[in-house]
Short mmCIF file of N, CA, C and O in Angstrom, two decimals:
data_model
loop_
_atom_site.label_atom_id
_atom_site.label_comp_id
_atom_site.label_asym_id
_atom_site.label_seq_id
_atom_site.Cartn_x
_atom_site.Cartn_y
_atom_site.Cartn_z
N UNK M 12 0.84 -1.18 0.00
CA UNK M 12 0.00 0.00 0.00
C UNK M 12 0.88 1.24 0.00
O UNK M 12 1.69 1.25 0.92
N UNK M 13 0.91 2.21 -0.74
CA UNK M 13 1.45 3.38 -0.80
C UNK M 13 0.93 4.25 -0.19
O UNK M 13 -0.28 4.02 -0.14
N UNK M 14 1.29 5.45 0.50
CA UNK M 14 1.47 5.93 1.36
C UNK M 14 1.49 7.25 1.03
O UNK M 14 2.46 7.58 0.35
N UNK M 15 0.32 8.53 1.43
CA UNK M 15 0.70 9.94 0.55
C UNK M 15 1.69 10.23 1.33
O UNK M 15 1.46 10.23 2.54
N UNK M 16 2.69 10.46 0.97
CA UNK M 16 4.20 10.92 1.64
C UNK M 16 4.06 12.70 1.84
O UNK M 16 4.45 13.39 2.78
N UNK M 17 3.38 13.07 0.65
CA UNK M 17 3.57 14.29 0.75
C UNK M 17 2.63 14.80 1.93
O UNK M 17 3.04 15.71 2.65
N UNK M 18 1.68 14.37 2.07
CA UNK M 18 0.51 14.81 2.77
C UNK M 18 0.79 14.84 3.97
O UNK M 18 0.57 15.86 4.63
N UNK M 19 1.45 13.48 4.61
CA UNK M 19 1.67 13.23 5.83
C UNK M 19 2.80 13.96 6.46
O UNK M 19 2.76 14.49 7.56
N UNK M 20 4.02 13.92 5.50
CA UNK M 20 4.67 14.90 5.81
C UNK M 20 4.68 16.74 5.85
O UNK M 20 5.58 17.51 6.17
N UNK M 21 3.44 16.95 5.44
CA UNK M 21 2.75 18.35 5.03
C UNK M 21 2.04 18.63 6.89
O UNK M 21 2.13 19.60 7.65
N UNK M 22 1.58 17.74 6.99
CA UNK M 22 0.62 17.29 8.43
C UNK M 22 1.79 17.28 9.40
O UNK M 22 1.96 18.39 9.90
N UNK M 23 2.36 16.65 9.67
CA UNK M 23 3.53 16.60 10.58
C UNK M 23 4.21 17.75 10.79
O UNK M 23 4.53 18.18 11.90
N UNK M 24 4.39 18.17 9.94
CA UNK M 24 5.38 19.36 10.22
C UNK M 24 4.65 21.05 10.61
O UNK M 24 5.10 22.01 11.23
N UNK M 25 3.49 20.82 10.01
CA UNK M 25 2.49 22.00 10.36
C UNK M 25 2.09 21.78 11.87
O UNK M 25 1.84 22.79 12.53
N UNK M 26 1.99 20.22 12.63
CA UNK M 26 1.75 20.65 13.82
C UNK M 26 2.64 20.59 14.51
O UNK M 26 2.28 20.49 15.68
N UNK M 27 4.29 20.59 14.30
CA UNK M 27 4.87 20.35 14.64
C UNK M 27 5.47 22.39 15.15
O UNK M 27 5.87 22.92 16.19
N UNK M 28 5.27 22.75 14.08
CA UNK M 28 4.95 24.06 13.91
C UNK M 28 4.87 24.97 14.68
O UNK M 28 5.66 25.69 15.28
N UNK M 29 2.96 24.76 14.54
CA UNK M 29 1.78 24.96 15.87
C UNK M 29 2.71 24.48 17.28
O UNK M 29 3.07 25.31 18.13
N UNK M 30 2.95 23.35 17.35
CA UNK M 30 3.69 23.13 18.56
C UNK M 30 4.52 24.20 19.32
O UNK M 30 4.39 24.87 20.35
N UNK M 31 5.80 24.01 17.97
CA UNK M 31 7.01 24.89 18.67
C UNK M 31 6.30 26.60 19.07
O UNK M 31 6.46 27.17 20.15
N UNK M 32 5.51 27.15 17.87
CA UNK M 32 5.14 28.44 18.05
C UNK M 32 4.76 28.42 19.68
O UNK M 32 5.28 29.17 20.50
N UNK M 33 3.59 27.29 20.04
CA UNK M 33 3.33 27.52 21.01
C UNK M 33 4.13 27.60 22.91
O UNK M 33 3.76 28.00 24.01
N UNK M 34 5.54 26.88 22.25
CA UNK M 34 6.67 26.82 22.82
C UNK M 34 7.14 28.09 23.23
O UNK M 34 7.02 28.66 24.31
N UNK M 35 7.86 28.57 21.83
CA UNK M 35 7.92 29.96 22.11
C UNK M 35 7.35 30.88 22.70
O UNK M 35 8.03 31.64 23.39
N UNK M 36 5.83 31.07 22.58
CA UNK M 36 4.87 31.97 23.25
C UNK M 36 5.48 31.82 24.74
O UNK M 36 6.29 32.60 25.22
N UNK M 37 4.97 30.73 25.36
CA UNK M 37 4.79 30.55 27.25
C UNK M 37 6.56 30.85 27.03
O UNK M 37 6.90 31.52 28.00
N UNK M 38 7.64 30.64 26.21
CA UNK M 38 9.17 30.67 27.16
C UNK M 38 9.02 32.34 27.01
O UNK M 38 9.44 32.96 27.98
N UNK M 39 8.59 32.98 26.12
CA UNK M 39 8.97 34.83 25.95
C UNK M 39 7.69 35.04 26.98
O UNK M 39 7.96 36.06 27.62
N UNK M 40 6.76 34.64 27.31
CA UNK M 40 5.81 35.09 28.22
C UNK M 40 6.23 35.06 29.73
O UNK M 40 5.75 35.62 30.72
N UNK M 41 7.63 33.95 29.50
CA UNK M 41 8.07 33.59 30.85
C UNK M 41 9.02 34.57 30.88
O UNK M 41 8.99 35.25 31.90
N UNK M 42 9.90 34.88 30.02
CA UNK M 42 10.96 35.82 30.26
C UNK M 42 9.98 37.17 30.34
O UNK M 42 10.05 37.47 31.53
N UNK M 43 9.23 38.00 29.80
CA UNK M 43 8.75 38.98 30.22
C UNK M 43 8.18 39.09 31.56
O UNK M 43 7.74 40.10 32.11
N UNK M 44 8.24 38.04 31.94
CA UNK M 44 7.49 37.91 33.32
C UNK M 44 8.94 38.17 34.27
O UNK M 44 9.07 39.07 35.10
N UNK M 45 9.55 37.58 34.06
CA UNK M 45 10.91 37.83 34.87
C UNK M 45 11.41 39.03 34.92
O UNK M 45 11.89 39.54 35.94
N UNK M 46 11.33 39.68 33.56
CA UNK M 46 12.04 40.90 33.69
C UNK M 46 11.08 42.05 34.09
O UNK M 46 11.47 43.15 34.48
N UNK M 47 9.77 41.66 33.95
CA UNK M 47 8.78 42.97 34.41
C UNK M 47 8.81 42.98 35.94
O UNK M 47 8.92 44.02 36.60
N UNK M 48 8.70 41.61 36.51
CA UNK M 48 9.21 41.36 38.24
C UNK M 48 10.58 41.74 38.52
O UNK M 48 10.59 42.74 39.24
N UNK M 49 11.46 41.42 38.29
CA UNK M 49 12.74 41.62 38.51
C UNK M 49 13.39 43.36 37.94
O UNK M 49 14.39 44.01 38.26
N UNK M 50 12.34 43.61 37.03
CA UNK M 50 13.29 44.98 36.22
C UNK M 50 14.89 44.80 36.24
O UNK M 50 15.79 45.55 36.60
N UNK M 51 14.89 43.65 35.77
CA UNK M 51 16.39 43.47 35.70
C UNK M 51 17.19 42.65 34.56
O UNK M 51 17.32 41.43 34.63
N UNK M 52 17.67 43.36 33.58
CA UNK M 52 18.72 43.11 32.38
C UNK M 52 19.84 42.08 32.41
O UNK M 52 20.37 41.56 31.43
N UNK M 53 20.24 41.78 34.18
CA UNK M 53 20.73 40.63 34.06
C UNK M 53 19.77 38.92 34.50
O UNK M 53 20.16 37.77 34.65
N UNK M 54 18.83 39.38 34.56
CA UNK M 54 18.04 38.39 35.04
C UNK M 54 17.03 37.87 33.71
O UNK M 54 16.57 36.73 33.61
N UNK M 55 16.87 38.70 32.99
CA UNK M 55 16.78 38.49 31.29
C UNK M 55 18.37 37.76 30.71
O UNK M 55 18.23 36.88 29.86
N UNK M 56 19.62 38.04 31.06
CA UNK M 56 20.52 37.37 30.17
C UNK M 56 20.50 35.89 30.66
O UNK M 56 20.70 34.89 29.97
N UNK M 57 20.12 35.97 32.57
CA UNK M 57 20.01 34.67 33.15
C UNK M 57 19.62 33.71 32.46
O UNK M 57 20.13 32.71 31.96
N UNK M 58 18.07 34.45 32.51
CA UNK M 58 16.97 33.29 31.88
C UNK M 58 17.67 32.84 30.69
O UNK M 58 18.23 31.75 30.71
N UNK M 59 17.71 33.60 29.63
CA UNK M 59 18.08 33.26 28.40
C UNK M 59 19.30 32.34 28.39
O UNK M 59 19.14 31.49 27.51
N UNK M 60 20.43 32.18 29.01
CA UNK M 60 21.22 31.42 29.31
C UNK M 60 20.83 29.82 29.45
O UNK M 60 21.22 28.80 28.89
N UNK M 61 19.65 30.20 30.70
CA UNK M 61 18.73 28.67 31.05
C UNK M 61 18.04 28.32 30.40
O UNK M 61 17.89 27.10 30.33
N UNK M 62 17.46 28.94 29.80
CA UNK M 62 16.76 28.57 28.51
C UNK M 62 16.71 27.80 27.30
O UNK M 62 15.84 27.14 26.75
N UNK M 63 18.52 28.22 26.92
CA UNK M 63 18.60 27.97 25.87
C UNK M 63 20.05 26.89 25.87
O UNK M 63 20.26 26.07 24.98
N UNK M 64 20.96 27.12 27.08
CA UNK M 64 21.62 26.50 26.67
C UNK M 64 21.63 24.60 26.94
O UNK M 64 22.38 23.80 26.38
N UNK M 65 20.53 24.31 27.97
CA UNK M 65 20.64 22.66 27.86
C UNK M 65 19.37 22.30 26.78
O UNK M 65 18.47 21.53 27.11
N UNK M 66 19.41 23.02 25.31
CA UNK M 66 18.80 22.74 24.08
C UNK M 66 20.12 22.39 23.37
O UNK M 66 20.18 21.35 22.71
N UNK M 67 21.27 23.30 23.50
CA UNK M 67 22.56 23.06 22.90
C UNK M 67 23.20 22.28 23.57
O UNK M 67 24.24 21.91 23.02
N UNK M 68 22.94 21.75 24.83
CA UNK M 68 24.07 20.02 25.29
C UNK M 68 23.47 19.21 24.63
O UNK M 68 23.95 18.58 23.69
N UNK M 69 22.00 19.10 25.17
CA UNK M 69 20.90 18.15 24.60
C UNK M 69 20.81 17.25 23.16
O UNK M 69 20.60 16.05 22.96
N UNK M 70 21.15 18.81 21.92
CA UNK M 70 21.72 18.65 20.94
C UNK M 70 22.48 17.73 20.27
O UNK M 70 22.38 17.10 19.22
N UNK M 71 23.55 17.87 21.48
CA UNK M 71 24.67 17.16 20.77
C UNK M 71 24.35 15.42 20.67
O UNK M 71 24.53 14.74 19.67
N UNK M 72 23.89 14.97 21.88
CA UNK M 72 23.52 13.17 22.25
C UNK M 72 21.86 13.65 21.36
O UNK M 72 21.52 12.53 21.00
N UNK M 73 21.00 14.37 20.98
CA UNK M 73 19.60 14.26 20.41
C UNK M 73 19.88 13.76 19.10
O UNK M 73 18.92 13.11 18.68
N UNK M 74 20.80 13.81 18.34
CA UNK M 74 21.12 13.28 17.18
C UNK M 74 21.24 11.47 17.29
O UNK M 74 20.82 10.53 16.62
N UNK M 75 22.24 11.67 18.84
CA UNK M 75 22.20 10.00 18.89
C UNK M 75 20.88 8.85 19.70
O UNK M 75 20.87 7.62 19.63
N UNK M 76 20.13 9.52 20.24
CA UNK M 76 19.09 9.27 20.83
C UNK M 76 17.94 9.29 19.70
O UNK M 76 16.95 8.60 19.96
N UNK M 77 17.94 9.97 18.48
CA UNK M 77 17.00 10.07 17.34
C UNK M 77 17.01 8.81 16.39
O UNK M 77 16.11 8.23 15.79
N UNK M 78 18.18 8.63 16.48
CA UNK M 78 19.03 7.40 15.78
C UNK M 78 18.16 6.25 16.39
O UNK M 78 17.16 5.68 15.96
N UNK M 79 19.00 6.09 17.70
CA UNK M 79 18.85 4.53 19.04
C UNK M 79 17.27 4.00 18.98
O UNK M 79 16.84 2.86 18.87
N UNK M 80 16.54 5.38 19.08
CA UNK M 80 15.34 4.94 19.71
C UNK M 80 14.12 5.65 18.78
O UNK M 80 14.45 6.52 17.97
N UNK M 81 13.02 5.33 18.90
CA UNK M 81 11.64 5.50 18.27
C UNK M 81 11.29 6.94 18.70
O UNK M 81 10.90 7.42 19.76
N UNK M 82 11.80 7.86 16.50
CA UNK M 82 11.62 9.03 16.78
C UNK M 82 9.89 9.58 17.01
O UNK M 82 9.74 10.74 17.41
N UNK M 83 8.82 8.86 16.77
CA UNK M 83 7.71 9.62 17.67
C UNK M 83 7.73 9.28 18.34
O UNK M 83 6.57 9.48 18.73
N UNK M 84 8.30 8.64 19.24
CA UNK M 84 8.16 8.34 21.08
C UNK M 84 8.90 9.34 21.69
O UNK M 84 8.50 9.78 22.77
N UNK M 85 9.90 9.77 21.18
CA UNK M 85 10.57 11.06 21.51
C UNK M 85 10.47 12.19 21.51
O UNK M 85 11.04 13.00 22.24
N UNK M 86 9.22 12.46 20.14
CA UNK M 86 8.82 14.16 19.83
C UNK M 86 7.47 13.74 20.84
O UNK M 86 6.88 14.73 21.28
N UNK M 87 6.88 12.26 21.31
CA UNK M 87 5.62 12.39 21.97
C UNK M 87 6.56 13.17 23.36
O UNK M 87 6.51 14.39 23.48
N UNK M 88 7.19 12.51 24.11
CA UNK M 88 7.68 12.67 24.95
C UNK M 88 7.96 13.66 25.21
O UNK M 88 7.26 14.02 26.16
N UNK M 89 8.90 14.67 24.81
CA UNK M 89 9.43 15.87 24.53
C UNK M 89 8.38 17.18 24.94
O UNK M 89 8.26 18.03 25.82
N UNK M 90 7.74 16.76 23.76
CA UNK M 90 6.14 17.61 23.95
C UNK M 90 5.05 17.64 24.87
O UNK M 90 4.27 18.56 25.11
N UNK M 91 5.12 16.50 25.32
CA UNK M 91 4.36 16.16 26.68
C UNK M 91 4.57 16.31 27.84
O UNK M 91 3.71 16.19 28.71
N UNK M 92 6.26 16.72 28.11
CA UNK M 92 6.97 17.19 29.45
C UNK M 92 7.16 18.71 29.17
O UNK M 92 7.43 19.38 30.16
N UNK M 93 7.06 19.37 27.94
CA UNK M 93 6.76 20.51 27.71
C UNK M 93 5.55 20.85 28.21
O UNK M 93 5.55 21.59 29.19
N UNK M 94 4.21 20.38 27.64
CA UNK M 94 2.71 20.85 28.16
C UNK M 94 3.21 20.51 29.87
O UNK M 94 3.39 21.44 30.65
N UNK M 95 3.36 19.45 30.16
CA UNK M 95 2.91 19.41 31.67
C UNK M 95 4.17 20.37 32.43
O UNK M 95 3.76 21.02 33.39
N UNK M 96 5.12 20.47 32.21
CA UNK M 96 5.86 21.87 33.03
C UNK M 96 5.48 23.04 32.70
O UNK M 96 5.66 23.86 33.61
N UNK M 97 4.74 23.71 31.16
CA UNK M 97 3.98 24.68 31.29
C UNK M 97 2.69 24.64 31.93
O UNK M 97 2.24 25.75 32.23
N UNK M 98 1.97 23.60 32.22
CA UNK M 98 0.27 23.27 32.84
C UNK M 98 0.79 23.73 34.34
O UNK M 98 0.23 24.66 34.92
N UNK M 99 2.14 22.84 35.06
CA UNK M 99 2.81 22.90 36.22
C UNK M 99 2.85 24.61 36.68
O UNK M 99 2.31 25.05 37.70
N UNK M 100 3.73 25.56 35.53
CA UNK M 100 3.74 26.67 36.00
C UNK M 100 2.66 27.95 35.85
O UNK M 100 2.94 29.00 36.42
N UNK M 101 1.63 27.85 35.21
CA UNK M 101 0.20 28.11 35.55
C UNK M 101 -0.30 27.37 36.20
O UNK M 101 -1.43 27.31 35.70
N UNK M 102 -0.28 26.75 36.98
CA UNK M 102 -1.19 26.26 38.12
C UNK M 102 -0.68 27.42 39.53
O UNK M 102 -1.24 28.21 40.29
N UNK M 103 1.06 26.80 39.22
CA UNK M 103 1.80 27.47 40.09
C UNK M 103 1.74 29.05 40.44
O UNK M 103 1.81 29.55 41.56
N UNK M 104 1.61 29.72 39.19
CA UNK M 104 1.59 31.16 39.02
C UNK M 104 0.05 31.44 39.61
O UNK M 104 -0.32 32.48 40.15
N UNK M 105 -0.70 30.34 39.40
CA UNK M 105 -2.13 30.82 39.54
C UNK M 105 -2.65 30.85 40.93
O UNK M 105 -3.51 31.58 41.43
N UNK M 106 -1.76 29.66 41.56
CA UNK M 106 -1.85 29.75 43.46
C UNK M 106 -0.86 30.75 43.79
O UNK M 106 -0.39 30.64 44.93
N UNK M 107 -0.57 31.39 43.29
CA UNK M 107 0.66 32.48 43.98
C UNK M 107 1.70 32.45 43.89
O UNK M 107 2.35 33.49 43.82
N UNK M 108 2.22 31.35 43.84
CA UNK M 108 3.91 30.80 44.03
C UNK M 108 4.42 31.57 42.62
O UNK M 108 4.26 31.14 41.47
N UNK M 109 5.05 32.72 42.98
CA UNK M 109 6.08 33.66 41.75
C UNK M 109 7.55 33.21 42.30
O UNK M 109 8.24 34.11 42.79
N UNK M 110 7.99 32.14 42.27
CA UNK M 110 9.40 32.05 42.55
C UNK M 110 9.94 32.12 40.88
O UNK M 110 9.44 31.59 39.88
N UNK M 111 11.12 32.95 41.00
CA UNK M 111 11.84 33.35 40.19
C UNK M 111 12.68 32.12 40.00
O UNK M 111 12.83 31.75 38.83
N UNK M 112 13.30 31.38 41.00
CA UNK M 112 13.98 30.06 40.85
C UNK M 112 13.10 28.90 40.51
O UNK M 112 13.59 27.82 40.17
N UNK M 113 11.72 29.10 40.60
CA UNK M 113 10.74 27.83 40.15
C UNK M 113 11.14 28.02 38.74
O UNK M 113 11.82 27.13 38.22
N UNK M 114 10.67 29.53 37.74
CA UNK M 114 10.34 29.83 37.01
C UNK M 114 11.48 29.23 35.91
O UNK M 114 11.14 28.44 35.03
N UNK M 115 13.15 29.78 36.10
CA UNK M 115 13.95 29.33 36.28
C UNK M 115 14.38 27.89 35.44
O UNK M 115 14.82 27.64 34.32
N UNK M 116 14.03 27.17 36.55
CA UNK M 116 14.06 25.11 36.93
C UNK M 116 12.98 25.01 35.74
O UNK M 116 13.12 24.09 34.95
N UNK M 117 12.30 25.58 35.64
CA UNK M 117 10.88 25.08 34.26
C UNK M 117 11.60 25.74 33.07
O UNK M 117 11.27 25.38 31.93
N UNK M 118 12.37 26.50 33.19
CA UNK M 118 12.24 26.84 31.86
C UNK M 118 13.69 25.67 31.42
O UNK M 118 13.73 25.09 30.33
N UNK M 119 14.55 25.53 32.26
CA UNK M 119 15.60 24.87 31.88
C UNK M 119 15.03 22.88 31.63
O UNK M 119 15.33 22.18 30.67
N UNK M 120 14.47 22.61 32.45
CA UNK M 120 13.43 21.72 32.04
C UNK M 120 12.73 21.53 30.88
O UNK M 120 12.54 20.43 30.36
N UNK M 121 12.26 22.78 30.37
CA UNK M 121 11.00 22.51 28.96
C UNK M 121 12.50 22.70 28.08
O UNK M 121 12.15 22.02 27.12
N UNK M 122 13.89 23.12 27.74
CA UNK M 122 14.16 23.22 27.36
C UNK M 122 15.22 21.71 27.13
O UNK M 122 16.05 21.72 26.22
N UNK M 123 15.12 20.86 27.76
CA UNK M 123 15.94 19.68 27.62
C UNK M 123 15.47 18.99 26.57
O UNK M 123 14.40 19.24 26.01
N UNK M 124 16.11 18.26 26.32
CA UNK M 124 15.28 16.69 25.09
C UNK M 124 15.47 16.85 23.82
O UNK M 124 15.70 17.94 23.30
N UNK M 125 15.36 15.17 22.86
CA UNK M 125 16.08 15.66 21.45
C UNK M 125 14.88 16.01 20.45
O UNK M 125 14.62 15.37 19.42
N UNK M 126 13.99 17.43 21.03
CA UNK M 126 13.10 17.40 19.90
C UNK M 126 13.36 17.94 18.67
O UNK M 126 12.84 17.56 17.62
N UNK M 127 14.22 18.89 18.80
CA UNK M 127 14.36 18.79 16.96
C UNK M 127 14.92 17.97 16.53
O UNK M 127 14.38 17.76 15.44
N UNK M 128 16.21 16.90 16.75
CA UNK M 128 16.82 16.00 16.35
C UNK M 128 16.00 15.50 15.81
O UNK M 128 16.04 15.45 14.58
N UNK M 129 14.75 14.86 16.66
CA UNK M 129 13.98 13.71 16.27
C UNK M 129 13.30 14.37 15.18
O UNK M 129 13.49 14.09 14.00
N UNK M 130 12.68 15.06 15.52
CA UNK M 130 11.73 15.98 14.17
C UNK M 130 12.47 15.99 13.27
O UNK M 130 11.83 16.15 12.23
N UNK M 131 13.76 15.89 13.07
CA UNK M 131 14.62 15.93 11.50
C UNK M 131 14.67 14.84 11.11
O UNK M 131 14.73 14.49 9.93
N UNK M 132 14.66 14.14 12.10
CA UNK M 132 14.79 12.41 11.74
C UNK M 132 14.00 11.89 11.17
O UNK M 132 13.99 11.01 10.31
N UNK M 133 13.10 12.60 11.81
CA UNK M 133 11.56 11.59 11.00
C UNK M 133 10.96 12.10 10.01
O UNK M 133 10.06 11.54 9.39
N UNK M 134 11.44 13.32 9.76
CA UNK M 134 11.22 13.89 8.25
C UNK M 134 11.86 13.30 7.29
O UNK M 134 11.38 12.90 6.23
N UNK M 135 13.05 13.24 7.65
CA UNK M 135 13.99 12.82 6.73
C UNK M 135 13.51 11.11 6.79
O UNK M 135 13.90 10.51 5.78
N UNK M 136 12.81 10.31 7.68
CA UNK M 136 12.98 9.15 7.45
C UNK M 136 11.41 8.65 6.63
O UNK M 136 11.06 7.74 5.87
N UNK M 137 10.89 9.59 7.17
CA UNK M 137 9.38 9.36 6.34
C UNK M 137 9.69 9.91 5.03
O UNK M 137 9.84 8.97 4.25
N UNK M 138 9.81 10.78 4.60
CA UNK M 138 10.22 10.70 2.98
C UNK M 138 11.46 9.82 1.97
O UNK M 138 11.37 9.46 0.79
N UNK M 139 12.40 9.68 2.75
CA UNK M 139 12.87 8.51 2.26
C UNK M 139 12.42 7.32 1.91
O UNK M 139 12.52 6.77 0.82
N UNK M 140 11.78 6.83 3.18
CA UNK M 140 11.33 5.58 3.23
C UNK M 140 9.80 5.38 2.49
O UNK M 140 9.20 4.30 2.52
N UNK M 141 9.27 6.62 1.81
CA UNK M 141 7.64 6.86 1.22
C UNK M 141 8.48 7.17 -0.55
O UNK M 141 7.71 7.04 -1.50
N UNK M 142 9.46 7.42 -0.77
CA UNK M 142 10.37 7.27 -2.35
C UNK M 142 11.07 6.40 -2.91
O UNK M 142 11.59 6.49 -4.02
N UNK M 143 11.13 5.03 -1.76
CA UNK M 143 11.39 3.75 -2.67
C UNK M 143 10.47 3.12 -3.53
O UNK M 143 10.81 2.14 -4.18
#
């Protein structure tokens, strides 16, 4: 049975998309939140530091973890410890708790895991494997 390659891969990547956009939103909603509490320029370079840099360790082994293991079990995964540490810090924000070090620990958290690796992987492996 053949397989619309194009379609599925058209689908995948649009919510994959939707996803990240929605990524982005809550991490810049989180950093404005820090710096409107804090009024502070080094507490914006902080965040951004935590933010972003265990995406670039992560990186490096997400290539080999994309490889090893079952790349939608990984973008499920990925994405699903994303929603529930953003669900985690609106709940949190919503009972009161403004810790700047919670805020912090979540963002360096949503930022771990090999999701783009895998997302390249499986692009690249679903169209390959839909052109033999």
């Amino acid at each position: 049975m053949k397989t619309n390659w194009k379609k599925n891969t058209a689908l995948f990547l649009t919510s994959q998309t939707l996803s990240l956009f929605g990524t982005m939103i809550v991490q810049y909603a989180i950093m404005w939140h820090i710096v409107l509490k804090t009024q502070s320029g080094a507490m914006m370079t902080i965040y951004i530091l935590v933010a972003v840099l265990p995406t670039f360790f992560t990186s490096l082994l997400g290539g080999v973890w994309a490889d090893r293991y079952n790349k939608k079990h990984l973008i499920n995964l990925a994405d699903s410890s994303i929603a529930l540490i953003s669900l985690a810090i609106a709940i949190s924000l919503s009972a009161g708790i403004d810790s700047i070090a919670l805020l912090m620990i979540a963002a360096c958290v949503r930022a771990l895991g090999p999701r783009r690796s895998a997302t390249g992987g499986h692009v690249a492996d679903t169209v390959h494997r839909s052109r033999r």
